[in-house]
Short mmCIF file of C-alpha atoms in Angstrom, two decimals:
data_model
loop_
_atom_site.label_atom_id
_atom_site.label_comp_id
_atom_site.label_asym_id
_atom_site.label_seq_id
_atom_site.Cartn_x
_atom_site.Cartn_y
_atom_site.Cartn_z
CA UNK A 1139 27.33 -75.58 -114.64
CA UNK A 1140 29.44 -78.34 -116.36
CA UNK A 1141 27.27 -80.88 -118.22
CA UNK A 1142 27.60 -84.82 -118.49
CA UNK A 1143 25.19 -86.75 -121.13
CA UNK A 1144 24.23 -89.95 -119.88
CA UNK A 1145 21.93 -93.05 -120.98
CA UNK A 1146 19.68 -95.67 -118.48
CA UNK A 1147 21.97 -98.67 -118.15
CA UNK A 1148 20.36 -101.82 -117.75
CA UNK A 1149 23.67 -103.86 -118.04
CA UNK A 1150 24.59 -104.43 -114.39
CA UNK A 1151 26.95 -106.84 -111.89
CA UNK A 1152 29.82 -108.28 -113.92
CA UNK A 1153 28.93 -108.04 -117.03
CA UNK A 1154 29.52 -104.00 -116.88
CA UNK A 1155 32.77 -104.58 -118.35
CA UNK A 1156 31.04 -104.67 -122.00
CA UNK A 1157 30.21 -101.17 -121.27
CA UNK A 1158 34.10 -99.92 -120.61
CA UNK A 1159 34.63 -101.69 -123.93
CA UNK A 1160 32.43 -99.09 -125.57
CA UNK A 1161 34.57 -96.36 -123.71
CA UNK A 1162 31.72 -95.33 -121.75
CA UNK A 1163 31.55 -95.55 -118.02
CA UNK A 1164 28.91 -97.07 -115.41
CA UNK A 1165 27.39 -95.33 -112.48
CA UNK A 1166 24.64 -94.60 -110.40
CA UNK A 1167 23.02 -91.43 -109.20
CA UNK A 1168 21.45 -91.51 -105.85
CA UNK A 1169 19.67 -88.60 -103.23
CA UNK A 1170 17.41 -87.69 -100.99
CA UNK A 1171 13.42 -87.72 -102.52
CA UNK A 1172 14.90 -90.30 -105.94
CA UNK A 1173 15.18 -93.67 -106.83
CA UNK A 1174 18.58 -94.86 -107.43
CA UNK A 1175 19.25 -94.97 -110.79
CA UNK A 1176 22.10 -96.54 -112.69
CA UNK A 1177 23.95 -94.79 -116.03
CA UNK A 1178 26.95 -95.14 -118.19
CA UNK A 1179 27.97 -92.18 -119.26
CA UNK A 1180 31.10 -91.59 -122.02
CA UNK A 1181 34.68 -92.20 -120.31
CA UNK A 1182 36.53 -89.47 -121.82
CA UNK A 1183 33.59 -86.55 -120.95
CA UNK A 1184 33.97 -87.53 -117.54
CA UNK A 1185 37.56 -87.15 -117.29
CA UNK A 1186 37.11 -83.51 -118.65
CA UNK A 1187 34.39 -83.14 -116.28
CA UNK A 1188 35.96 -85.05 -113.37
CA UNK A 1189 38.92 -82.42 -113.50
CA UNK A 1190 37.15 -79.16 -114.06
CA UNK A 1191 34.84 -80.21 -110.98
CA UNK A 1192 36.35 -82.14 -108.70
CA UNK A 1193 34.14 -83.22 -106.14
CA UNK A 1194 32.67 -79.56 -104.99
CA UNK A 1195 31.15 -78.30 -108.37
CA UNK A 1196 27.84 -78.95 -109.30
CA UNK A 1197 27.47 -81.44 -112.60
CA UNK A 1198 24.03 -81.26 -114.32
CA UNK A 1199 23.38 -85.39 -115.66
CA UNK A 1200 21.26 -85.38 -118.74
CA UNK A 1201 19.24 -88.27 -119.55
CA UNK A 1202 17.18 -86.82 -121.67
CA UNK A 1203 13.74 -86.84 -120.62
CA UNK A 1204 15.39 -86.44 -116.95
CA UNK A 1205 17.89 -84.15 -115.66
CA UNK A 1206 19.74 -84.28 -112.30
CA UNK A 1207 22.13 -81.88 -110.33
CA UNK A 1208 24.77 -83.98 -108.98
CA UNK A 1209 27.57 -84.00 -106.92
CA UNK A 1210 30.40 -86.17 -107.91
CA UNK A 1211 30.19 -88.66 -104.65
CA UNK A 1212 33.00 -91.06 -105.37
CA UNK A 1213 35.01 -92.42 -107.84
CA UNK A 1214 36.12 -96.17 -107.86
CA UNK A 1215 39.77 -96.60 -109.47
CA UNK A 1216 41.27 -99.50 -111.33
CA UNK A 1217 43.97 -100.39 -108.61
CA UNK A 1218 46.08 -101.14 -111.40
CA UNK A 1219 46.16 -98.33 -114.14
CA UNK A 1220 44.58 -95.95 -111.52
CA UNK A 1221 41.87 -94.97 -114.19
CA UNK A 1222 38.02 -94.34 -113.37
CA UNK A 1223 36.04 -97.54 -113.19
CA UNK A 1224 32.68 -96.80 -111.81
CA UNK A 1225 31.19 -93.63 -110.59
CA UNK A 1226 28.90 -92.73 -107.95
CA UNK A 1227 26.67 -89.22 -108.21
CA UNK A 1228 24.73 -87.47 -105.56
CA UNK A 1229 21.71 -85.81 -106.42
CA UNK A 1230 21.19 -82.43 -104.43
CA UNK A 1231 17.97 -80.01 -104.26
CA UNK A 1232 19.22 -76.51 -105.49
CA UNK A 1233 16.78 -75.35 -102.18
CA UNK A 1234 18.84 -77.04 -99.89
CA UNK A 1235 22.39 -76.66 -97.71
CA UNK A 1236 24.58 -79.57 -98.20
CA UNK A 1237 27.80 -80.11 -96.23
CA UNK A 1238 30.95 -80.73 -99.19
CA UNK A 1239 34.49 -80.56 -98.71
CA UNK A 1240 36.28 -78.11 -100.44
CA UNK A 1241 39.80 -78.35 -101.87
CA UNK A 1242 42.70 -75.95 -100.88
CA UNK A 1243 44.58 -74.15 -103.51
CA UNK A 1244 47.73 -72.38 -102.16
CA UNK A 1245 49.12 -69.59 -104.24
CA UNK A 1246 51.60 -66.68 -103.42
CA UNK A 1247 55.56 -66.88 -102.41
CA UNK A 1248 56.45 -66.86 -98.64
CA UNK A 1249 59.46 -65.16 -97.96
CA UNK A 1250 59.54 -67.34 -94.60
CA UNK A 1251 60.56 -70.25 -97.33
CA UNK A 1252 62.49 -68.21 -99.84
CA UNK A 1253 64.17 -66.14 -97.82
CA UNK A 1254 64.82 -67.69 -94.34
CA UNK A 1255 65.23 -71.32 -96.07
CA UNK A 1256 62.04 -72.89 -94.13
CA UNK A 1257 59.79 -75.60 -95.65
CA UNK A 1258 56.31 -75.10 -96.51
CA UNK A 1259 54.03 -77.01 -93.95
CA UNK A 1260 50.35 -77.32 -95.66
CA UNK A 1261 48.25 -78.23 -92.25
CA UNK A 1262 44.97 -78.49 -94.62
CA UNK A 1263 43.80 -79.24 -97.65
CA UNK A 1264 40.61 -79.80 -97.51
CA UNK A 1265 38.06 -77.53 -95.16
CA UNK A 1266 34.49 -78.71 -94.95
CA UNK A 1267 31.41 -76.16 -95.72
CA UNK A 1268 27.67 -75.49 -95.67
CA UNK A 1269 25.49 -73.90 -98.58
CA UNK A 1270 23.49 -74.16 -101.25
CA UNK A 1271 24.52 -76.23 -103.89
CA UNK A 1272 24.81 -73.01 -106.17
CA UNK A 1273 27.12 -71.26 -103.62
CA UNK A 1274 29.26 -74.44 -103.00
CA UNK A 1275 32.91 -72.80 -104.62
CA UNK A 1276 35.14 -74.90 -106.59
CA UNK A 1277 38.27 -73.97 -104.44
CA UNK A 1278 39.45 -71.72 -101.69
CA UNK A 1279 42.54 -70.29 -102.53
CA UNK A 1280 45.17 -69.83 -99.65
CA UNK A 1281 47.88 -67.40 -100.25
CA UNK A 1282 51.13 -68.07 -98.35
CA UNK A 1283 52.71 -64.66 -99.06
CA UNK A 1284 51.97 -63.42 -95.14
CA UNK A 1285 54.74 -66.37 -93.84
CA UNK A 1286 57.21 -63.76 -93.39
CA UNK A 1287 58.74 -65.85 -90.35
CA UNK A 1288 58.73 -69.05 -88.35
CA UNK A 1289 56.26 -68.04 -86.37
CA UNK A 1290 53.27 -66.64 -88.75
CA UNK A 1291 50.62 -68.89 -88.97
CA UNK A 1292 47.42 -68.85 -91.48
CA UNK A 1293 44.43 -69.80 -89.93
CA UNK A 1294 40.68 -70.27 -90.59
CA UNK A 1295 39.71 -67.03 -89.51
CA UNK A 1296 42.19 -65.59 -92.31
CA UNK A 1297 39.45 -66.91 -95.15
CA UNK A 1298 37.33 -63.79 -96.37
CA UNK A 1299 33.82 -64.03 -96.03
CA UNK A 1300 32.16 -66.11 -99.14
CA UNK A 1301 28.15 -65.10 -99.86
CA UNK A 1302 25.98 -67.98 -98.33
CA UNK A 1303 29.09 -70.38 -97.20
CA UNK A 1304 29.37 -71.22 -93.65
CA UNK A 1305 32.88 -72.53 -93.07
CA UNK A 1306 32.92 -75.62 -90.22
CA UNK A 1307 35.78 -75.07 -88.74
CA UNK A 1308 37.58 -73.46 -86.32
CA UNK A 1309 38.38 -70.57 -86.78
CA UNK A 1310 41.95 -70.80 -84.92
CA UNK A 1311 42.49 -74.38 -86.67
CA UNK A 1312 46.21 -74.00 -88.66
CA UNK A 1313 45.94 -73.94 -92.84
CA UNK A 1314 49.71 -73.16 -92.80
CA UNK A 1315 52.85 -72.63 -91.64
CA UNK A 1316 56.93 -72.19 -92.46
CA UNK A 1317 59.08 -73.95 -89.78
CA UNK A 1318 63.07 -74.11 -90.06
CA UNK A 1319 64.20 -77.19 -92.15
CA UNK A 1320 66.52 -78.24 -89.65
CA UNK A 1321 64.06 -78.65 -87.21
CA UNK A 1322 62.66 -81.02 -89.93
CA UNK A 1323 66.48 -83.14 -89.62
CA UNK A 1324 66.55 -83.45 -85.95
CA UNK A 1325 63.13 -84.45 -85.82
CA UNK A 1326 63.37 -87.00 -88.94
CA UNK A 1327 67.03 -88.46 -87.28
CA UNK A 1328 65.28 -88.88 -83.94
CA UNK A 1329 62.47 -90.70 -85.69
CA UNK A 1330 65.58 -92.53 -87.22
CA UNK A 1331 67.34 -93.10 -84.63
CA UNK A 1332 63.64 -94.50 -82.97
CA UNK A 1333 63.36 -96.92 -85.80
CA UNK A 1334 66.91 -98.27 -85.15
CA UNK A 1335 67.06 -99.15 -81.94
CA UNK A 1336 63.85 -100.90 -81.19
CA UNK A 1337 63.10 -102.54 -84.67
CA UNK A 1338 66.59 -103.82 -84.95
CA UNK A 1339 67.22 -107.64 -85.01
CA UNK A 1340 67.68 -108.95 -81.47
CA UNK A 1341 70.72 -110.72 -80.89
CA UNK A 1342 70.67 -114.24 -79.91
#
């Protein structure tokens, strides 16, 4: 499990920004059963963290005296320089399901795309699961080698069983599929062609 020291921040509202100046960041951890506590925790650790993790992997905070196992919940950005400003952490009981979207990680060639000349339609990229927070996996990898035509699909139901993950969704729902790129032009000169005629200036 990755690992995130953090300290009790008593600096709060708008005077947080003396704590970015420090290159450390603020946040709170929250959950079921705990008081919501608020942390600053050092900028550049979490970045590591933030990319090894995501927002499926279990983070242990340590405080210290006090140690939680945390979810990353959400992460404010600075609209600007798109750069962490403020984190939010879930606390989870290790004895307990919790629902978490997992990230999909597509890997493989499909001869659909290399061969026939189709583009690479990625329905999903998320799917949504239930387990313990020590099953939850980082990533389901999706590979795309089986689009041999335009008509293969991959579905849910393609997704070998994981050990104590309950996947919630269908199992017919589409992950992915190759369709012809022309298809992609007459559709995208319709849409076009849409646009034109009923956005276009009227004429006085």
């Amino acid at each position: 499990m990755l690992m995130l020291k953090a300290e009790e921040r008593v600096i709060k509202g708008k005077k947080v920004g003396e704590i970015r100046k420090q290159g450390k960041l603020p946040a709170i951890v929250y959950g079921k059963g705990i008081e919501t506590e608020s942390l600053s925790i050092p900028f550049a650790e979490f970045l590591r963290v933030w990319r090894e993790a995501g927002e499926s992997s279990l983070v242990e905070i340590d405080m210290g005296v006090k140690k939680h196992n945390v979810l990353i919940s959400e992460v404010q950005l600075d609209p600007v320089k798109n750069t962490p400003i403020h984190v939010d952490f879930l606390a989870v009981r290790m004895d307990e399901k919790i629902k978490a979207p997992i990230p999909i990680e597509f890997t493989g060639e499909s001869s659909a795309v290399k061969q026939l000349g189709g583009a690479l339609v990625k329905v999903m990229h998320e799917i949504e699961v239930e387990a313990l927070p020590a099953n939850l996996p980082g990533r389901i990898i999706i590979d795309i080698s089986s689009l041999a035509t335009f008509e293969d699909r991959i579905t849910v139901s393609l997704i070998p069983p994981m050990e104590g993950v309950t996947l919630l969704a269908n199992s017919d729902d589409v992950i992915a599929l190759v369709r012809p790129v022309e298809e992609e032009k007459v559709e995208d000169e319709i849409e076009e062609s849409f646009v034109r005629f009923f956005l276009k200036p009227s004429e006085e």
